Each structure stands twice: as C-alpha cells, then as structure tokens.
Amino acid sequence: MRLDIDRKSNGTSAVLAAVLLIGSALAAGAQDTQLASNDARWGPWIGCWQSSSRDAVSMELAPNKAAPVICFMPATGNGRVDFVTIDEGTAGAPEHVDANGTRRAVDRQGCTGWEIADFSADAKRIYLHSEHQCTGNRTRTSTGIMSMTPEGEWLDVQGVKVDEHTGVRVAHYGRVPIPPALSADLRAEIEAVKLATNTAVIAASDSVRIADVIEASKKVDPLVLQTWLTERGQGFNLDAKRLTQLADAKVPSNVIDVMVALTYPQTFAVNLAQADGQVVQAAGAPQVAMDEGMHVGPAIFMNWDPFYSNGYSYGYGYRYGTYGFGNGNPYGGTWYSGYPIVLVKPAQLNVPQETNGRMVRGRGYTRGGSGGGSGSVSPSGRTSGGSSSSGGSSSSGSTGRTAKPRP
Amino acid sequence: MNTAAAVLIAIVALASRAGAQGSGKGFLFHKPVGSFALRGGYAVANASSDVFSDATTQLTLNKGDFSGFNWGGDISYSTGDRWDLLFDGEVAYSKKDSEFRKFIDNDNQPIEQTTKFTRVPLTIGLKYYLTSRGRSVSQFAYIPSKFAPYVSVGGGAMYYFFQQKGDFVDFQTLDVFNTTLESTGWAPMGRGAAGVEYSLGPWLALTGEGRYVWAKAKLDPSAFEGYDKIDLDGFTGTVGIRVRF
C-alpha cells in the first residue's frame, strides 16, 4: 500500500512491477483481493480529461494550442490507475499512480518529506497529504481533495501551507473524447469499461453528506475543505442536531460557516477571493508573484497530481511545465490566497425597500424629501403647485405604479 | 386582554420575520445580542402593613384581594456567556369592591367602596444562567439550549398607587360620606427571581419565572394619617415569551 507515480519507461520495469505486485498479492493473501484486480474506486476517473473552459482563461497557451489531455485506464492493483498524457497530438508513455494510503518518501528540489493519497471510505473522494522540510528550515504541508462534481467534472482542490502562509488552488477538468493519438489497446481498455465508468461517475457525483464533511475535516486543511465545499456549492439539511454533530466531531468552525452559508444562499454569500476581492490566478506570472509574496520560493505540488507534478523526480512532469516557475500553466486552475470569506448579504437586499413617505398638513401624502419642488396630490385629489425648498434629503423607492383621479 | 393578545401576535410575527432572515432550522446565524420578553401572571401581595389590616378588618376585604394580575417585560443585553444585564418593568394591579362589614345605611343598604392597589416595579439587574444557554458552533451558527434555568437579582424603584373610593362611615359621627382616599409614591426596592426558558425555536422561548420584590413606601398622611409604611412586598409568578435578537 503506497502512493506512487511511476513511469513505465520500459518493458523491464513493467514486468518487474508486475512481479512485485504479484508477490505483494501473494503475501497479502486473500485479505486484499483488490491487488489482483482493477481498483473500481478509480472508475469515475477512467477516460480522458482536459481543463474545463472555466479554467481556460488562466491558461497561457500559444494560439491554436489545445490544452493537454490526460487519459486514465484501469490498472491492476490496490488504488492504482494507469494514465497517459496527450500533448499537441502526441501521446506520452503510460504511467501509473497509486492512491493506496501509504506514505511515500520524497526528496526533490531542496525538500524532503513524504506524501500520501487515499480514497475516502465511500470511495467518492481522494484525499491527498504531503509534508516537506525544505531548505531554510521551512515546513511545507499540502492537502487536497479530488472528487467528481454533480456535473460530472473532476474537481481538484489543493492547499499548501508554508509557515503561516496558506493558499489553495482549484482546478476543474471536463471529460473529453478519447484523442486519436491514444493507442488502440489503451483506447480499448477505456471503452471496455465505458458503462461501468458512467455508472461510477453517477455514484461518485452524489451529494456530500454531513458524514463526508466530518471525514474530510480529518484529512485536509480547513481551507481546502472550505474551498471544496464552496466549489461544489451544495447546501445541507442543517439543523441544530446536525450542527452539534459537526461541532462535536471537531469540524472547524469556519467550515461549518461555509456549510451554513451554502445552505442559506439568500442570507449569505461566499467569496473565494482574497480579502481585498482580488482573485489570484494560477497561471504563470501571478503564481510567481504569489510565491514571492509568500517568500517561500516556487510552488511545488504533490506528485500524485499528474497535471501539476513538476516531474523532476517522476519523469513526466516536464511536459506540464514547471508549475510556479513562471513558465505558464497550460492546465488552468485558480489560486486563492487566504481563507474564504463568508459575507452576510445586506438585509436590504432581501427586504422590499420602504419609502420615506410623509403626510403633510394641507398637502396630503407625499413621497420622500423635505418639501420638494414638485407638486403633490392633495387629499381631495387636486394637484397643487410645487414649492421651492432647500435642504434635507430623503430616499424613496418606486413601485412602478401610477395613480389617477377617479372618473 | 385584546391588546395583550395583539402585542403577543405582533411579537411572534416579528420573531418569525426576523427568524426568516436570521436563523436556520433550530439555530441562529449569530449569537444573540440580547432578548426581550413579555410576561403575564399573578402577583401575590404580602399586604402585611397596618393599612391593609385596618382595611380588611373594617371592610369585606381579605389580604388576597390586594393581589392581582401582573403584566411585565424586560430587555436584556448579554454581557457574557451566562450573564445578562436586565432592564425590567411590570405592573401588578388589583381592584376589589367591598362594603363595611359591620355597618349598613339607614335604608338597610350596604355601604360600598372600591379599593385599587397598583405596584409598578422598575429595576435594573443581573441575570445569571445556571447552565449554558446556547452553543456557538461557528461564526454563523448558534444553537440555543432547549432549557436554560436562571436566577436574577435587581434593584430600582417601585411606584405604587393605593386608593379607596366610595362611601365610608365616619366613626366619630357614624355619618356616611363619599370620598376618595389615595396615596401614591415611589420607593426603593429590591428583587430576586428564578426561572427557566424553554426554547420554542431559535428566536423564541417560553419563560416561566417566580420573583419576590421587597419595598416599603410612605403613605400620604393627608389620606392615611398615622399609618406605618405600606407593605409593597410580594411574590409574582409569570409565564411569557422571550424573543432573542
């Protein structure tokens, strides 16, 4: 059981990997039958994906250049899936990723540490966690959630924390047809499970339950969980009992706030931007700027993420750019720096505006203002001339209706 | 009574409107800043001073006749998790017709009069909840406790009005004469109370409270000459509605 992304660079390593897997399976015996079969938990991800249009604005692609496509194929092994990337019409070599809940040691770019990926209990989410000690005696931790949205998108939320600085990145990927560049055998692997994949997507797109939030709160940073909930935009059937359940489970209060806000959109609005309202894009220069602002150097993301791996240790990442070095990020996504801010909508947005009308002796009813220069209708229905007046002010709202004398 | 019912309906309507914008299912979007309450009940007057004794001796009155219905309310502001600063006011009112126990007039008719007794305590006090009255689970979620027992103490001033109006017997001449005897004034007072709140919803709670007030006031010597201070003490039991805001 380990998190691993390897490149099947040649047949020997593939055979070796297979032998090791078989050996592991034999050692584990019948207790872990998943080792000897495809892991259905990856089912929703089987197929080909590309950055969704909403993230396209953050890409820095050359004109007429399409975003890369990644295709997942079923793989044998617990938590394992194979994938191939297709960039500019060229398919790369098959690789695989493991999300089996085991720590994997990492040593790269001046940072050492570990990373881990694991499925949720209901297999609808993948939780990610890494911790690195970097030069300058800085500790860098990162957590994330991969999941399917109700719309069938692959939603990827990652947060990184260095010292007291925190940021989160959101990326959406949409399912795309299998590119022609993918080999026939790999295409066949995907198409062979197409119906199962569709079924898995539907199952994984199910609404988030209270128990899911509680589970996720144990796995990821509150900022990541807040952002993930906000991106999904789903309300909850919250009542005092469920709120107590959340609090007793030590779900962070700011996460509960987001749940409340999503449940009562008529009262609350959630702003994922920074405190000053600025949204920091993930792509290229803004990312560098953010990193400089954090004084932590370039961003390094967990290796499990095939789109965002820097590739120095895993051999494939170079095709995706060295994220955070200012070379541009062709895979989109949006960076949010700081914690989501839950805003209370002003009450007047929800309540019909009342006019500051008055009843004036000798003049009848009038609308707002102090005297005003326009005429008004007397109680008898006659219109009197306006009189000049200065000073004072009164706002009033209009119903859009008009009145006329009775015939 | 109709006015009271209208006020109660208005409060519930106000709370419902507030609740529609400021609460979820069984919880509030913020911790209440305070609350206000309307109560109704019965105020039992101690009526132990000599002016009451004389009245009950001469007239067909007993001590219970100085007790009556009570209406009141308060506004409280939270000063801590369990503490409230309380501004409280109420009115206890009684009215009883009577006649001389021992005298009738020369037409064999009773000699009748009416006695009114009103107390209006106005106090500022502190209220302490014996258990947690609610739980903040986040910035935007506050769950009021189902039950919240409390005690409170306070001090202030009590206005009283004591009036006997009608026909009286001049014990010097046995003449029957018509007059109005009344005394009003203010007196310092103290009170202690204990009660419980039962949440009907995030904004509304049912309250039940018992309180005792202590006050004694001078009587107007022009009407009640030579009497000791009038006893304004008494126990009050009330139920009411509390609206959080």
PDB file of C-alpha atoms in Angstrom, chain A residues 153-291:
ATOM      1  CA  GLU A 153     -16.446  17.326 -13.667  1.00  0.00           C
ATOM      2  CA  TRP A 154     -13.290  16.296 -11.945  1.00  0.00           C
ATOM      3  CA  LEU A 155     -12.798  18.868  -9.207  1.00  0.00           C
ATOM      4  CA  ASP A 156      -9.320  19.179  -7.811  1.00  0.00           C
ATOM      5  CA  VAL A 157      -8.680  21.358  -4.769  1.00  0.00           C
ATOM      6  CA  GLN A 158      -5.219  21.594  -3.305  1.00  0.00           C
ATOM      7  CA  GLY A 159      -3.949  23.698  -0.471  1.00  0.00           C
ATOM      8  CA  VAL A 160      -0.395  24.433   0.504  1.00  0.00           C
ATOM      9  CA  LYS A 161       0.790  25.875   3.767  1.00  0.00           C
ATOM     10  CA  VAL A 162       4.231  27.235   4.458  1.00  0.00           C
ATOM     11  CA  ASP A 163       4.727  28.597   7.924  1.00  0.00           C
ATOM     12  CA  GLU A 164       1.640  30.699   8.459  1.00  0.00           C
ATOM     13  CA  HIS A 165       1.062  31.319   4.758  1.00  0.00           C
ATOM     14  CA  THR A 166      -1.728  29.408   3.110  1.00  0.00           C
ATOM     15  CA  GLY A 167      -3.029  29.187  -0.408  1.00  0.00           C
ATOM     16  CA  VAL A 168      -5.390  26.939  -2.276  1.00  0.00           C
ATOM     17  CA  ARG A 169      -5.735  26.060  -5.918  1.00  0.00           C
ATOM     18  CA  VAL A 170      -8.892  24.947  -7.630  1.00  0.00           C
ATOM     19  CA  ALA A 171      -8.977  23.180 -10.951  1.00  0.00           C
ATOM     20  CA  HIS A 172     -11.813  21.661 -12.925  1.00  0.00           C
ATOM     21  CA  TYR A 173     -11.444  19.064 -15.627  1.00  0.00           C
ATOM     22  CA  GLY A 174     -14.067  18.013 -18.085  1.00  0.00           C
ATOM     23  CA  ARG A 175     -14.419  14.677 -19.777  1.00  0.00           C
ATOM     24  CA  VAL A 176     -13.371  14.732 -23.429  1.00  0.00           C
ATOM     25  CA  PRO A 177     -13.464  12.174 -26.233  1.00  0.00           C
ATOM     26  CA  ILE A 178     -10.543   9.828 -26.468  1.00  0.00           C
ATOM     27  CA  PRO A 179      -7.907  11.555 -28.593  1.00  0.00           C
ATOM     28  CA  PRO A 180      -6.865   9.755 -31.790  1.00  0.00           C
ATOM     29  CA  ALA A 181      -3.303   9.815 -30.556  1.00  0.00           C
ATOM     30  CA  LEU A 182      -4.083   7.261 -27.889  1.00  0.00           C
ATOM     31  CA  SER A 183      -3.059   3.779 -28.915  1.00  0.00           C
ATOM     32  CA  ALA A 184      -5.722   1.288 -29.894  1.00  0.00           C
ATOM     33  CA  ASP A 185      -5.099  -1.037 -26.972  1.00  0.00           C
ATOM     34  CA  LEU A 186      -5.332   1.750 -24.409  1.00  0.00           C
ATOM     35  CA  ARG A 187      -8.426   3.065 -26.135  1.00  0.00           C
ATOM     36  CA  ALA A 188      -9.908  -0.392 -25.899  1.00  0.00           C
ATOM     37  CA  GLU A 189      -9.155  -0.509 -22.180  1.00  0.00           C
ATOM     38  CA  ILE A 190     -11.161   2.650 -21.655  1.00  0.00           C
ATOM     39  CA  GLU A 191     -14.037   1.675 -23.910  1.00  0.00           C
ATOM     40  CA  ALA A 192     -14.289  -1.756 -22.364  1.00  0.00           C
ATOM     41  CA  VAL A 193     -15.458  -0.195 -19.114  1.00  0.00           C
ATOM     42  CA  LYS A 194     -17.399   2.722 -20.507  1.00  0.00           C
ATOM     43  CA  LEU A 195     -20.747   1.776 -18.991  1.00  0.00           C
ATOM     44  CA  ALA A 196     -19.131   0.998 -15.672  1.00  0.00           C
ATOM     45  CA  THR A 197     -17.381   4.336 -15.812  1.00  0.00           C
ATOM     46  CA  ASN A 198     -20.614   6.196 -16.410  1.00  0.00           C
ATOM     47  CA  THR A 199     -22.193   4.374 -13.523  1.00  0.00           C
ATOM     48  CA  ALA A 200     -19.235   5.154 -11.317  1.00  0.00           C
ATOM     49  CA  VAL A 201     -19.392   8.832 -12.200  1.00  0.00           C
ATOM     50  CA  ILE A 202     -23.041   8.990 -11.249  1.00  0.00           C
ATOM     51  CA  ALA A 203     -22.317   7.286  -7.963  1.00  0.00           C
ATOM     52  CA  ALA A 204     -19.315   9.479  -7.210  1.00  0.00           C
ATOM     53  CA  SER A 205     -21.232  12.624  -8.075  1.00  0.00           C
ATOM     54  CA  ASP A 206     -23.671  12.039  -5.281  1.00  0.00           C
ATOM     55  CA  SER A 207     -24.308  14.860  -2.879  1.00  0.00           C
ATOM     56  CA  VAL A 208     -21.989  15.407   0.020  1.00  0.00           C
ATOM     57  CA  ARG A 209     -23.286  14.239   3.366  1.00  0.00           C
ATOM     58  CA  ILE A 210     -22.570  15.517   6.831  1.00  0.00           C
ATOM     59  CA  ALA A 211     -20.513  12.400   7.486  1.00  0.00           C
ATOM     60  CA  ASP A 212     -18.448  13.140   4.390  1.00  0.00           C
ATOM     61  CA  VAL A 213     -17.608  16.590   5.683  1.00  0.00           C
ATOM     62  CA  ILE A 214     -16.626  15.166   9.044  1.00  0.00           C
ATOM     63  CA  GLU A 215     -14.394  12.625   7.346  1.00  0.00           C
ATOM     64  CA  ALA A 216     -12.840  15.217   5.078  1.00  0.00           C
ATOM     65  CA  SER A 217     -12.170  17.516   8.023  1.00  0.00           C
ATOM     66  CA  LYS A 218      -9.838  14.876   9.419  1.00  0.00           C
ATOM     67  CA  LYS A 219      -7.989  14.584   6.163  1.00  0.00           C
ATOM     68  CA  VAL A 220      -7.445  18.024   4.714  1.00  0.00           C
ATOM     69  CA  ASP A 221      -6.771  21.575   5.745  1.00  0.00           C
ATOM     70  CA  PRO A 222      -9.885  23.580   6.618  1.00  0.00           C
ATOM     71  CA  LEU A 223      -9.129  25.969   3.789  1.00  0.00           C
ATOM     72  CA  VAL A 224      -9.152  23.128   1.305  1.00  0.00           C
ATOM     73  CA  LEU A 225     -12.385  21.785   2.720  1.00  0.00           C
ATOM     74  CA  GLN A 226     -13.993  25.220   2.684  1.00  0.00           C
ATOM     75  CA  THR A 227     -12.961  25.748  -0.890  1.00  0.00           C
ATOM     76  CA  TRP A 228     -14.076  22.306  -1.952  1.00  0.00           C
ATOM     77  CA  LEU A 229     -17.496  22.810  -0.388  1.00  0.00           C
ATOM     78  CA  THR A 230     -17.805  26.219  -1.963  1.00  0.00           C
ATOM     79  CA  GLU A 231     -16.851  24.920  -5.383  1.00  0.00           C
ATOM     80  CA  ARG A 232     -19.478  22.210  -5.125  1.00  0.00           C
ATOM     81  CA  GLY A 233     -21.987  24.799  -3.976  1.00  0.00           C
ATOM     82  CA  GLN A 234     -24.189  22.263  -2.319  1.00  0.00           C
ATOM     83  CA  GLY A 235     -26.426  23.127   0.600  1.00  0.00           C
ATOM     84  CA  PHE A 236     -27.068  20.833   3.524  1.00  0.00           C
ATOM     85  CA  ASN A 237     -30.061  19.918   5.564  1.00  0.00           C
ATOM     86  CA  LEU A 238     -28.598  21.647   8.560  1.00  0.00           C
ATOM     87  CA  ASP A 239     -30.402  21.813  11.827  1.00  0.00           C
ATOM     88  CA  ALA A 240     -29.339  22.171  15.421  1.00  0.00           C
ATOM     89  CA  LYS A 241     -28.760  18.441  15.787  1.00  0.00           C
ATOM     90  CA  ARG A 242     -26.540  18.188  12.745  1.00  0.00           C
ATOM     91  CA  LEU A 243     -24.648  21.320  13.675  1.00  0.00           C
ATOM     92  CA  THR A 244     -23.992  19.822  17.067  1.00  0.00           C
ATOM     93  CA  GLN A 245     -22.836  16.653  15.355  1.00  0.00           C
ATOM     94  CA  LEU A 246     -20.388  18.667  13.289  1.00  0.00           C
ATOM     95  CA  ALA A 247     -19.110  20.625  16.258  1.00  0.00           C
ATOM     96  CA  ASP A 248     -18.739  17.517  18.378  1.00  0.00           C
ATOM     97  CA  ALA A 249     -16.745  15.955  15.570  1.00  0.00           C
ATOM     98  CA  LYS A 250     -14.462  18.987  15.782  1.00  0.00           C
ATOM     99  CA  VAL A 251     -15.179  20.142  12.285  1.00  0.00           C
ATOM    100  CA  PRO A 252     -13.549  23.597  12.141  1.00  0.00           C
ATOM    101  CA  SER A 253     -15.979  26.397  12.729  1.00  0.00           C
ATOM    102  CA  ASN A 254     -15.019  28.150   9.507  1.00  0.00           C
ATOM    103  CA  VAL A 255     -16.007  25.013   7.617  1.00  0.00           C
ATOM    104  CA  ILE A 256     -19.335  24.983   9.409  1.00  0.00           C
ATOM    105  CA  ASP A 257     -19.749  28.621   8.467  1.00  0.00           C
ATOM    106  CA  VAL A 258     -19.345  27.764   4.811  1.00  0.00           C
ATOM    107  CA  MET A 259     -21.895  24.979   5.154  1.00  0.00           C
ATOM    108  CA  VAL A 260     -24.335  27.391   6.756  1.00  0.00           C
ATOM    109  CA  ALA A 261     -23.678  29.957   4.059  1.00  0.00           C
ATOM    110  CA  LEU A 262     -24.228  27.432   1.281  1.00  0.00           C
ATOM    111  CA  THR A 263     -27.400  26.212   2.920  1.00  0.00           C
ATOM    112  CA  TYR A 264     -28.823  29.706   3.179  1.00  0.00           C
ATOM    113  CA  PRO A 265     -27.745  31.462  -0.007  1.00  0.00           C
ATOM    114  CA  GLN A 266     -30.486  34.039   0.427  1.00  0.00           C
ATOM    115  CA  THR A 267     -28.700  35.250   3.523  1.00  0.00           C
ATOM    116  CA  PHE A 268     -25.033  34.588   2.881  1.00  0.00           C
ATOM    117  CA  ALA A 269     -22.616  34.865   0.045  1.00  0.00           C
ATOM    118  CA  VAL A 270     -19.264  33.168  -0.126  1.00  0.00           C
ATOM    119  CA  ASN A 271     -16.330  34.973  -1.599  1.00  0.00           C
ATOM    120  CA  LEU A 272     -13.413  32.793  -2.546  1.00  0.00           C
ATOM    121  CA  ALA A 273     -11.224  35.709  -3.404  1.00  0.00           C
ATOM    122  CA  GLN A 274      -8.797  37.440  -1.160  1.00  0.00           C
ATOM    123  CA  ALA A 275      -9.827  39.883   1.465  1.00  0.00           C
ATOM    124  CA  ASP A 276      -9.446  42.734  -0.977  1.00  0.00           C
ATOM    125  CA  GLY A 277     -11.516  40.907  -3.524  1.00  0.00           C
ATOM    126  CA  GLN A 278      -8.654  40.028  -5.810  1.00  0.00           C
ATOM    127  CA  VAL A 279      -8.577  36.574  -7.279  1.00  0.00           C
ATOM    128  CA  VAL A 280      -5.081  35.345  -7.904  1.00  0.00           C
ATOM    129  CA  GLN A 281      -4.911  33.220 -10.999  1.00  0.00           C
ATOM    130  CA  ALA A 282      -2.925  30.061 -11.012  1.00  0.00           C
ATOM    131  CA  ALA A 283      -1.205  30.647 -14.239  1.00  0.00           C
ATOM    132  CA  GLY A 284       2.364  31.775 -14.719  1.00  0.00           C
ATOM    133  CA  ALA A 285       3.267  35.204 -13.521  1.00  0.00           C
ATOM    134  CA  PRO A 286       0.552  35.613 -10.905  1.00  0.00           C
ATOM    135  CA  GLN A 287       1.650  32.363  -9.355  1.00  0.00           C
ATOM    136  CA  VAL A 288       5.208  33.569  -9.192  1.00  0.00           C
ATOM    137  CA  ALA A 289       4.016  36.770  -7.672  1.00  0.00           C
ATOM    138  CA  MET A 290       2.132  34.896  -5.036  1.00  0.00           C
ATOM    139  CA  ASP A 291       5.099  32.750  -4.235  1.00  0.00           C
TER     140      ASP A 291
END
